[in-house]
Amino acid sequence: MAEEKTFPMTLEGKKKLEDELEEYKMKRRPEVIKRIKIARSYGDLSENSEYESAKDEQAMVESRIAQIENMLQYAEIIDNEDVDKDEVSMGREVTFKELPDEEPETYSIVGESESDPLNGKISNESPMAKGLLGHKVGEEVAIEIPSGTMKVKILSVK
């Protein structure tokens, strides 16, 4: 039997997914069902674009609900209690700079379900995070990224 994939995430990330699931089940799903009922009342479904649109949205809503339920079912909450305070690990914020003299950058390393690079959250599956994980403050690390090798110095971990 195939082993189920786990979804590493912070408690904050799990809470956000639970809130999103509630939004989909309690608000979005009923709205779509209402749109389908209204569109059905227009008659001939074979040429009813409102009906087709509502059915497409229903499929998207149900797909997202199933995806979130699966992630929550196999959620693995990140626990950093046994990891040194100056070591890069999931759920922590790391500040580093590209060598020789680039500006410092700060990211939180989170599970892929929480990833939001534009808001400073990178997936533990990303090349950058994989290269930083397990290293400590003050270390210089060579990270393999799609465009080559990037050398960084870890400045802080929170």
mmCIF file of C-alpha atoms in Angstrom:
data_model
loop_
_atom_site.group_PDB
_atom_site.id
_atom_site.type_symbol
_atom_site.label_atom_id
_atom_site.label_comp_id
_atom_site.label_asym_id
_atom_site.label_seq_id
_atom_site.Cartn_x
_atom_site.Cartn_y
_atom_site.Cartn_z
ATOM 1 C CA MET A 1 0.000 0.000 0.000
ATOM 2 C CA ALA A 2 1.366 3.430 -0.901
ATOM 3 C CA GLU A 3 2.411 5.643 1.954
ATOM 4 C CA GLU A 4 0.357 8.842 2.236
ATOM 5 C CA LYS A 5 2.196 12.114 1.743
ATOM 6 C CA THR A 6 2.443 14.274 4.828
ATOM 7 C CA PHE A 7 2.095 18.042 4.728
ATOM 8 C CA PRO A 8 4.500 19.771 7.117
ATOM 9 C CA MET A 9 3.056 23.034 8.413
ATOM 10 C CA THR A 10 3.116 25.437 11.313
ATOM 11 C CA LEU A 11 0.200 25.736 13.728
ATOM 12 C CA GLU A 12 -0.527 29.114 12.105
ATOM 13 C CA GLY A 13 -0.604 27.490 8.674
ATOM 14 C CA LYS A 14 -2.954 24.758 9.885
ATOM 15 C CA LYS A 15 -5.293 27.360 11.360
ATOM 16 C CA LYS A 16 -5.333 29.277 8.048
ATOM 17 C CA LEU A 17 -6.244 26.090 6.170
ATOM 18 C CA GLU A 18 -9.005 25.311 8.675
ATOM 19 C CA ASP A 19 -10.384 28.840 8.225
ATOM 20 C CA GLU A 20 -10.220 28.514 4.437
ATOM 21 C CA LEU A 21 -12.027 25.166 4.596
ATOM 22 C CA GLU A 22 -14.767 26.715 6.727
ATOM 23 C CA GLU A 23 -15.093 29.578 4.195
ATOM 24 C CA TYR A 24 -15.458 27.123 1.317
ATOM 25 C CA LYS A 25 -17.944 24.852 3.083
ATOM 26 C CA MET A 26 -20.086 27.487 4.788
ATOM 27 C CA LYS A 27 -20.043 30.303 2.227
ATOM 28 C CA ARG A 28 -18.651 29.446 -1.223
ATOM 29 C CA ARG A 29 -20.359 26.045 -1.604
ATOM 30 C CA PRO A 30 -23.858 27.347 -0.711
ATOM 31 C CA GLU A 31 -23.391 30.355 -3.022
ATOM 32 C CA VAL A 32 -22.510 28.091 -5.955
ATOM 33 C CA ILE A 33 -25.452 25.769 -5.246
ATOM 34 C CA LYS A 34 -27.744 28.811 -5.248
ATOM 35 C CA ARG A 35 -26.294 29.966 -8.607
ATOM 36 C CA ILE A 36 -26.877 26.506 -10.084
ATOM 37 C CA LYS A 37 -30.527 26.522 -8.934
ATOM 38 C CA ILE A 38 -31.086 29.974 -10.437
ATOM 39 C CA ALA A 39 -29.396 28.992 -13.702
ATOM 40 C CA ARG A 40 -31.513 25.818 -13.929
ATOM 41 C CA SER A 41 -34.642 27.931 -13.743
ATOM 42 C CA TYR A 42 -33.679 29.597 -17.052
ATOM 43 C CA GLY A 43 -34.665 26.478 -18.950
ATOM 44 C CA ASP A 44 -32.690 24.633 -21.643
ATOM 45 C CA LEU A 45 -29.406 23.602 -19.957
ATOM 46 C CA SER A 46 -27.655 22.749 -23.241
ATOM 47 C CA GLU A 47 -27.290 26.433 -24.154
ATOM 48 C CA ASN A 48 -27.199 27.901 -20.657
ATOM 49 C CA SER A 49 -23.838 29.595 -20.068
ATOM 50 C CA GLU A 50 -24.766 30.627 -16.510
ATOM 51 C CA TYR A 51 -25.395 26.986 -15.651
ATOM 52 C CA GLU A 52 -22.114 25.842 -17.220
ATOM 53 C CA SER A 53 -20.201 28.583 -15.396
ATOM 54 C CA ALA A 54 -21.774 27.680 -12.059
ATOM 55 C CA LYS A 55 -21.058 23.968 -12.590
ATOM 56 C CA ASP A 56 -17.413 24.777 -13.409
ATOM 57 C CA GLU A 57 -17.131 26.865 -10.251
ATOM 58 C CA GLN A 58 -18.755 24.067 -8.237
ATOM 59 C CA ALA A 59 -16.119 21.635 -9.512
ATOM 60 C CA MET A 60 -13.356 24.064 -8.497
ATOM 61 C CA VAL A 61 -14.870 24.601 -5.031
ATOM 62 C CA GLU A 62 -15.298 20.868 -4.410
ATOM 63 C CA SER A 63 -11.760 20.193 -5.632
ATOM 64 C CA ARG A 64 -10.302 22.788 -3.257
ATOM 65 C CA ILE A 65 -12.356 21.428 -0.338
ATOM 66 C CA ALA A 66 -11.027 17.911 -1.019
ATOM 67 C CA GLN A 67 -7.459 19.242 -1.327
ATOM 68 C CA ILE A 68 -7.653 21.130 1.989
ATOM 69 C CA GLU A 69 -9.263 18.175 3.782
ATOM 70 C CA ASN A 70 -6.457 15.922 2.528
ATOM 71 C CA MET A 71 -3.758 18.360 3.672
ATOM 72 C CA LEU A 72 -5.352 18.693 7.110
ATOM 73 C CA GLN A 73 -5.798 14.932 7.447
ATOM 74 C CA TYR A 74 -2.092 14.374 6.781
ATOM 75 C CA ALA A 75 -0.814 17.547 8.422
ATOM 76 C CA GLU A 76 2.479 17.236 10.273
ATOM 77 C CA ILE A 77 2.906 20.112 12.712
ATOM 78 C CA ILE A 78 6.457 21.445 12.788
ATOM 79 C CA ASP A 79 8.115 21.128 16.209
ATOM 80 C CA ASN A 80 11.454 22.912 16.719
ATOM 81 C CA GLU A 81 11.846 22.250 20.437
ATOM 82 C CA ASP A 82 14.777 19.856 19.979
ATOM 83 C CA VAL A 83 16.599 21.986 17.376
ATOM 84 C CA ASP A 84 19.363 24.454 18.313
ATOM 85 C CA LYS A 85 18.110 28.050 18.370
ATOM 86 C CA ASP A 86 20.730 29.122 15.809
ATOM 87 C CA GLU A 87 20.024 26.291 13.334
ATOM 88 C CA VAL A 88 17.890 26.800 10.235
ATOM 89 C CA SER A 89 14.839 24.546 10.392
ATOM 90 C CA MET A 90 11.230 24.528 9.259
ATOM 91 C CA GLY A 91 9.018 27.055 10.950
ATOM 92 C CA ARG A 92 11.898 29.435 11.573
ATOM 93 C CA GLU A 93 12.771 32.743 10.012
ATOM 94 C CA VAL A 94 16.248 32.955 8.493
ATOM 95 C CA THR A 95 18.151 36.061 7.407
ATOM 96 C CA PHE A 96 21.029 35.605 4.977
ATOM 97 C CA LYS A 97 22.934 37.554 2.402
ATOM 98 C CA GLU A 98 24.302 36.477 -0.926
ATOM 99 C CA LEU A 99 28.076 36.748 -1.003
ATOM 100 C CA PRO A 100 30.104 38.763 -1.567
ATOM 101 C CA ASP A 101 28.035 41.834 -0.695
ATOM 102 C CA GLU A 102 24.312 41.665 -1.465
ATOM 103 C CA GLU A 103 21.575 43.048 0.788
ATOM 104 C CA PRO A 104 20.235 40.726 3.526
ATOM 105 C CA GLU A 105 17.058 38.773 2.758
ATOM 106 C CA THR A 106 14.696 37.250 5.308
ATOM 107 C CA TYR A 107 12.372 34.284 4.773
ATOM 108 C CA SER A 108 10.371 31.903 6.909
ATOM 109 C CA ILE A 109 10.756 28.268 5.911
ATOM 110 C CA VAL A 110 7.355 26.590 5.869
ATOM 111 C CA GLY A 111 5.665 23.551 4.365
ATOM 112 C CA GLU A 112 4.648 23.768 0.719
ATOM 113 C CA SER A 113 0.979 24.241 1.648
ATOM 114 C CA GLU A 114 1.912 27.549 3.370
ATOM 115 C CA SER A 115 4.421 28.754 0.803
ATOM 116 C CA ASP A 116 4.000 32.416 -0.192
ATOM 117 C CA PRO A 117 7.321 33.790 -1.485
ATOM 118 C CA LEU A 118 5.924 37.276 -2.091
ATOM 119 C CA ASN A 119 5.187 37.457 1.638
ATOM 120 C CA GLY A 120 8.501 35.982 2.767
ATOM 121 C CA LYS A 121 7.447 32.339 3.198
ATOM 122 C CA ILE A 122 9.370 29.765 1.168
ATOM 123 C CA SER A 123 8.608 26.071 0.858
ATOM 124 C CA ASN A 124 10.882 23.545 2.526
ATOM 125 C CA GLU A 125 10.914 21.875 -0.919
ATOM 126 C CA SER A 126 12.473 24.925 -2.641
ATOM 127 C CA PRO A 127 16.160 24.786 -3.612
ATOM 128 C CA MET A 128 16.909 27.778 -1.345
ATOM 129 C CA ALA A 129 15.300 26.206 1.726
ATOM 130 C CA LYS A 130 16.849 22.795 1.055
ATOM 131 C CA GLY A 131 20.266 24.462 0.898
ATOM 132 C CA LEU A 132 19.758 26.385 4.148
ATOM 133 C CA LEU A 133 18.119 23.693 6.310
ATOM 134 C CA GLY A 134 20.413 22.258 8.982
ATOM 135 C CA HIS A 135 22.992 25.057 8.770
ATOM 136 C CA LYS A 136 23.736 27.534 11.564
ATOM 137 C CA VAL A 137 24.207 31.252 12.049
ATOM 138 C CA GLY A 138 27.573 32.402 10.710
ATOM 139 C CA GLU A 139 27.974 29.545 8.221
ATOM 140 C CA GLU A 140 28.630 30.175 4.556
ATOM 141 C CA VAL A 141 26.616 27.818 2.383
ATOM 142 C CA ALA A 142 26.773 26.988 -1.331
ATOM 143 C CA ILE A 143 23.223 26.467 -2.589
ATOM 144 C CA GLU A 144 22.374 24.814 -5.891
ATOM 145 C CA ILE A 145 19.647 26.806 -7.614
ATOM 146 C CA PRO A 146 18.304 26.405 -11.177
ATOM 147 C CA SER A 147 20.629 29.119 -12.512
ATOM 148 C CA GLY A 148 23.777 27.702 -10.869
ATOM 149 C CA THR A 149 25.385 27.911 -7.442
ATOM 150 C CA MET A 150 24.679 30.711 -5.008
ATOM 151 C CA LYS A 151 26.904 31.341 -1.987
ATOM 152 C CA VAL A 152 25.215 32.834 1.080
ATOM 153 C CA LYS A 153 26.092 33.650 4.672
ATOM 154 C CA ILE A 154 23.474 32.964 7.353
ATOM 155 C CA LEU A 155 23.103 36.075 9.500
ATOM 156 C CA SER A 156 20.340 35.118 11.951
ATOM 157 C CA VAL A 157 17.667 32.554 12.775
ATOM 158 C CA LYS A 158 14.518 33.334 14.750
#
